mmCIF file of C-alpha atoms and ligand atoms in Angstrom:
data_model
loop_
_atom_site.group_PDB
_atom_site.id
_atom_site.type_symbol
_atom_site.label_atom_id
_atom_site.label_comp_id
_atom_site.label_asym_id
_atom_site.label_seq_id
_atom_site.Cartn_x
_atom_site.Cartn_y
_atom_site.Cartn_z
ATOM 1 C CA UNK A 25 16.921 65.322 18.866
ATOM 2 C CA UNK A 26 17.763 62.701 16.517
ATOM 3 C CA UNK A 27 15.655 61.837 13.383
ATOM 4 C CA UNK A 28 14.023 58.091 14.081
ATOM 5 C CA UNK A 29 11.354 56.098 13.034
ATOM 6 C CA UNK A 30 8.759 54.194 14.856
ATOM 7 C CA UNK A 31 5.883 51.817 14.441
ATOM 8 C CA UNK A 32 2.205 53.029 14.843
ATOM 9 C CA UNK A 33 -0.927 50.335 14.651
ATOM 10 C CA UNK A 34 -4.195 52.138 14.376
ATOM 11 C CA UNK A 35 -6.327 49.246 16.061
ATOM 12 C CA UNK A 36 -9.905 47.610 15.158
ATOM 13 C CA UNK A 37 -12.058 50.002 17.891
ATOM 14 C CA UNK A 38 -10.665 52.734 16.243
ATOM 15 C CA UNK A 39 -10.513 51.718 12.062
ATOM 16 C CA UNK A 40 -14.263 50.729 13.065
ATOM 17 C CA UNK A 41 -15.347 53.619 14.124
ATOM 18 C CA UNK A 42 -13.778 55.791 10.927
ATOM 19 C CA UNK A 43 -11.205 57.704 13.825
ATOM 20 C CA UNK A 44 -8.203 56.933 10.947
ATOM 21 C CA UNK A 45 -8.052 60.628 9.409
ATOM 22 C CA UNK A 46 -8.549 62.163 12.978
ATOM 23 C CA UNK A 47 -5.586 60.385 14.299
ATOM 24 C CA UNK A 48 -3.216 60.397 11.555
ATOM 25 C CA UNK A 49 -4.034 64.323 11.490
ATOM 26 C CA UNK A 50 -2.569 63.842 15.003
ATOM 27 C CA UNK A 51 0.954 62.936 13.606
ATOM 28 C CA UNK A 52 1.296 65.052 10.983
ATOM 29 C CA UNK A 53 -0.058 68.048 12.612
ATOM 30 C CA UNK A 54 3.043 67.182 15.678
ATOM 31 C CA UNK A 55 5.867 66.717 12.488
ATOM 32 C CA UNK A 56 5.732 63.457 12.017
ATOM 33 C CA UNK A 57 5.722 62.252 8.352
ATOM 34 C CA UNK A 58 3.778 58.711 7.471
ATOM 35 C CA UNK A 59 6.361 57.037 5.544
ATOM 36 C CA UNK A 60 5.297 53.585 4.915
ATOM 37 C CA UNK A 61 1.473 52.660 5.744
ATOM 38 C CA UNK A 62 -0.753 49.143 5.011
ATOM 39 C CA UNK A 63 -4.856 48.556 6.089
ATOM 40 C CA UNK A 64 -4.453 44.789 6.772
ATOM 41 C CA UNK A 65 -6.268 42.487 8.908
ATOM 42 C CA UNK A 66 -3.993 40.843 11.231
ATOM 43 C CA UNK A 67 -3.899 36.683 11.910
ATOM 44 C CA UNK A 68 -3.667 35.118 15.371
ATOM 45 C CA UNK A 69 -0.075 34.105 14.495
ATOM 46 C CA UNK A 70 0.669 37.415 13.171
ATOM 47 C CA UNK A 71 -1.412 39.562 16.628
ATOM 48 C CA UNK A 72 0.493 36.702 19.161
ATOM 49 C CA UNK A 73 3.935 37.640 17.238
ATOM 50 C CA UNK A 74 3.767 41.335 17.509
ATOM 51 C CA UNK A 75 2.926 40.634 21.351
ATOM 52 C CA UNK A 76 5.177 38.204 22.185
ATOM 53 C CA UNK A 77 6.390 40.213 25.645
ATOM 54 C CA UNK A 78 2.797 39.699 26.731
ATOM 55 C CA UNK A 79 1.873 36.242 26.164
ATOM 56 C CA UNK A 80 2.334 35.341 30.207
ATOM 57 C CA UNK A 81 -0.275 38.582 31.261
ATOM 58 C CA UNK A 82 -3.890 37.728 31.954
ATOM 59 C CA UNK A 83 -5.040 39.390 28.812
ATOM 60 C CA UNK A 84 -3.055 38.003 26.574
ATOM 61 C CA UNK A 85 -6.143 35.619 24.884
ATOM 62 C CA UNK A 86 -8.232 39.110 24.529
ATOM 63 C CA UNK A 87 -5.243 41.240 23.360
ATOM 64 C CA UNK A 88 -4.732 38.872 20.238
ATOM 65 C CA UNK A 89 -8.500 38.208 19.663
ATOM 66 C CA UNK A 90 -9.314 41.684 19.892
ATOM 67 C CA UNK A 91 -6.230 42.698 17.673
ATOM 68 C CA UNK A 92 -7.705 40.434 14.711
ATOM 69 C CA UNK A 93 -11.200 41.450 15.371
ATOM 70 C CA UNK A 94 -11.301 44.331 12.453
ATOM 71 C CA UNK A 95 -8.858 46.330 10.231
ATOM 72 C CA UNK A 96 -5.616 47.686 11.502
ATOM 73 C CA UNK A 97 -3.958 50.498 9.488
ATOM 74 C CA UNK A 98 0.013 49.817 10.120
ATOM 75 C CA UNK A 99 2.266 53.171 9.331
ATOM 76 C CA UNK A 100 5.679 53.535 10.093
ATOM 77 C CA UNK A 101 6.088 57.781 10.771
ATOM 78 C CA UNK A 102 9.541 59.862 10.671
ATOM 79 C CA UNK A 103 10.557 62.657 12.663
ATOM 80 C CA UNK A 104 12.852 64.419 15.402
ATOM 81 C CA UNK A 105 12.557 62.398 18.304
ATOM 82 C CA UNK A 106 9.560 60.093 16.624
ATOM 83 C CA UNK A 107 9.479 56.901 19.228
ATOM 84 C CA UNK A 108 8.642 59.518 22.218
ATOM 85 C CA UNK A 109 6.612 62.007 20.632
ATOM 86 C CA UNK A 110 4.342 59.401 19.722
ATOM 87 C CA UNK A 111 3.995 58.164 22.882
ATOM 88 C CA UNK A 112 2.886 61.828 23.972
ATOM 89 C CA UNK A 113 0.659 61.716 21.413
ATOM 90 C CA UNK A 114 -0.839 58.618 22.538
ATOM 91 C CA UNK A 115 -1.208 58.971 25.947
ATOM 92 C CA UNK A 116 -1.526 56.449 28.778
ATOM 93 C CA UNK A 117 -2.626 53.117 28.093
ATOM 94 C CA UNK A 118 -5.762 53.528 30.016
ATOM 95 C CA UNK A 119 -7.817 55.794 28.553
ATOM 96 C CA UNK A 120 -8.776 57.115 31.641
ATOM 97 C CA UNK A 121 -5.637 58.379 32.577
ATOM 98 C CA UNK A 122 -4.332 59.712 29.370
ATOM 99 C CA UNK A 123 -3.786 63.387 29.208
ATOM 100 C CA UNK A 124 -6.800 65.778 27.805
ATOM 101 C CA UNK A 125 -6.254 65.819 24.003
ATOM 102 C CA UNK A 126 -4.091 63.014 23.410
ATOM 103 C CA UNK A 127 -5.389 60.226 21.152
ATOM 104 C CA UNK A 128 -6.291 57.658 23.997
ATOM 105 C CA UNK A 129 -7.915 60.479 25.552
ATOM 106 C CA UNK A 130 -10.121 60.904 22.362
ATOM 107 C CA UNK A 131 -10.762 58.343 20.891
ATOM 108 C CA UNK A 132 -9.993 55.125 22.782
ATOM 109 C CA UNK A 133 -12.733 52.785 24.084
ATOM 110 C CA UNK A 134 -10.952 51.300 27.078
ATOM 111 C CA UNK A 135 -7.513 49.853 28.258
ATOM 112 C CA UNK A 136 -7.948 46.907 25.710
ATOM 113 C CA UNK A 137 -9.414 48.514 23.452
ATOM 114 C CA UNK A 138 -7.332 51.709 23.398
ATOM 115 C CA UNK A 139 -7.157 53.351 19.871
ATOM 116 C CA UNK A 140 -3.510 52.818 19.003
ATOM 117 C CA UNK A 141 -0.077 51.248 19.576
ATOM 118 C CA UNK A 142 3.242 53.055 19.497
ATOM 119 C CA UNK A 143 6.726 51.499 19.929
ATOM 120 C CA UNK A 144 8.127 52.107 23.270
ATOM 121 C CA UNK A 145 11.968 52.020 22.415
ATOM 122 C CA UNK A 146 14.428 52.180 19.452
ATOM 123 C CA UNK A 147 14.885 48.322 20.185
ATOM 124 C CA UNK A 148 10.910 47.794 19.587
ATOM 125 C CA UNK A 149 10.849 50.410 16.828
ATOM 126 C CA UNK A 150 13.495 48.479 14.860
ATOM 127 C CA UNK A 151 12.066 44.804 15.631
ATOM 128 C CA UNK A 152 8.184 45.909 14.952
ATOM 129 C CA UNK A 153 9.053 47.672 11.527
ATOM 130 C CA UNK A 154 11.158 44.772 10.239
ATOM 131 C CA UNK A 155 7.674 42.703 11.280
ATOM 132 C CA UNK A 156 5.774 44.249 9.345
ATOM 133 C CA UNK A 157 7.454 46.022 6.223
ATOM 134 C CA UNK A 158 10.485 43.468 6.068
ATOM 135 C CA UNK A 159 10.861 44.599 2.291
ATOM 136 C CA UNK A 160 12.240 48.239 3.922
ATOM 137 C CA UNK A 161 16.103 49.352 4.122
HETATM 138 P P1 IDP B 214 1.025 50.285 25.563
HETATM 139 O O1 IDP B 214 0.198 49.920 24.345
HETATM 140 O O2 IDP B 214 0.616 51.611 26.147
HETATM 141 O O3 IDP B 214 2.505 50.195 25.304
HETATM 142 P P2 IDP B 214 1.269 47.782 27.066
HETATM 143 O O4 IDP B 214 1.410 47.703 28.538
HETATM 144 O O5 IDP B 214 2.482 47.494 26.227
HETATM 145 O O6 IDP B 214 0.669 49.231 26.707
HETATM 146 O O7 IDP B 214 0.103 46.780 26.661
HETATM 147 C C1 IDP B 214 -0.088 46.402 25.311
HETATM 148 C C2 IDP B 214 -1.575 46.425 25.012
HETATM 149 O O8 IDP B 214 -2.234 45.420 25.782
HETATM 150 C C3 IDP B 214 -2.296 47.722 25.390
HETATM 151 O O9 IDP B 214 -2.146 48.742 24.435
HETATM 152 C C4 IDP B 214 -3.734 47.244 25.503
HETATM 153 O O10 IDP B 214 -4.342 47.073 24.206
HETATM 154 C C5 IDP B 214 -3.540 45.867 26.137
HETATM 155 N N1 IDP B 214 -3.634 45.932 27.605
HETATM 156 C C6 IDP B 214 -2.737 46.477 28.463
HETATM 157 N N2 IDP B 214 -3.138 46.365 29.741
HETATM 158 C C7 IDP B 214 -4.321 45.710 29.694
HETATM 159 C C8 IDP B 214 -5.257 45.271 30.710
HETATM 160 O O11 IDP B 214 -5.046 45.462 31.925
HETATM 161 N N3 IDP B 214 -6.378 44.621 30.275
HETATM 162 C C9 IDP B 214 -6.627 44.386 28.928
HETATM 163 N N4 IDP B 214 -5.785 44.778 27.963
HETATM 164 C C10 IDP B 214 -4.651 45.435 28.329
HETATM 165 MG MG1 MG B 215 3.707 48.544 24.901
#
C-alpha cells in the first residue's frame, strides 16, 4: 500500500459534544499520523465550496447550515493506504448502518449529522487539502 494523505473534518455534532480526543484516538491508534490540523468555524461560502458535488441533492440547504452551525476541527492524516482506511474507520454514512465500533457507529447523531467527513478518492483528497491548507507542498 502506498503512503497518501487525506482530508478528515471533525463536524459541529461531534466538536459539540467534546467527541474530538475520542476520534482522533481513532486515527492514530489505526497508523495514521495527524499532520496538519485547524479548529475553525466554517462560512456558508466556505461549507457550499467544500460540497460543491451536492448542491443539486435535497439536503443541500441543511448540509451547509448544519456544517457552519459549530466548530469543525480540519486535519489532514498520513499513512499506508490513508484515503480508505479512513473510510473504514468512519463507517457508513448513516449511522445506522455503520459497522459496530467505527466512528459513525459511536459517535454520530444521524445521517446529517454524522460525526465526520473523510475524502472518498485521491482526486478529493488532493482538491479538499489544497481547500483548506493551500499554504502546504
Ligand atoms: P459521506 O460523508 O459518507 O461521503 P456523502 O454521500 O458524500 O457521504 O454525503 C455528504 C454528507 O451529506 C454526509 O456526510 C452527510 O453529512 C450529508 N448527507 C448525506 N446524505 C444525507 C441525507 O440523506 N440527508 C441529510 N444529509 C445527508
Ligand atoms: Mg462523500
Amino acid at each position: 500500500m502506498t503512503q497518501e494523505r487525506t482530508l478528515s473534518i471533525i463536524k459541529p455534532d461531534a466538536t459539540a459534544r467534546n467527541f474530538v480526543g475520542k476520534i482522533l484516538a481513532h486515527f492514530e491508534n489505526a497508523g495514521l499520523s495527524i499532520v496538519a490540523a485547524k479548529m475553525v468555524t466554517l462560512t456558508p461560502e466556505q461549507a457550499g465550496e467544500f460540497y460543491a458535488q451536492h448542491k443539486e441533492r435535497p439536503f443541500f440547504g441543511e448540509l451547509v447550515d448544519y456544517m457552519v452551525s459549530g466548530r469543525v476541527l480540519i486535519s489532514i492524516l498520513e499513512g499506508n493506504d490513508a484515503i480508505n482506511l479512513n473510510r473504514t474507520l468512519m463507517g457508513a454514512t448513516d449511522p445506522k448502518k455503520a459497522d459496530p465500533g467505527t466512528i459513525r457507529n459511536l459517535y454520530a447523531e444521524s445521517i446529517a449529522a454524522n460525526a465526520v467527513h473523510g475524502s472518498d478518492s485521491p482526486e478529493a483528497a488532493a482538491r479538499e487539502i489544497k481547500l483548506f491548507f493551500p499554504e502546504l507542498k
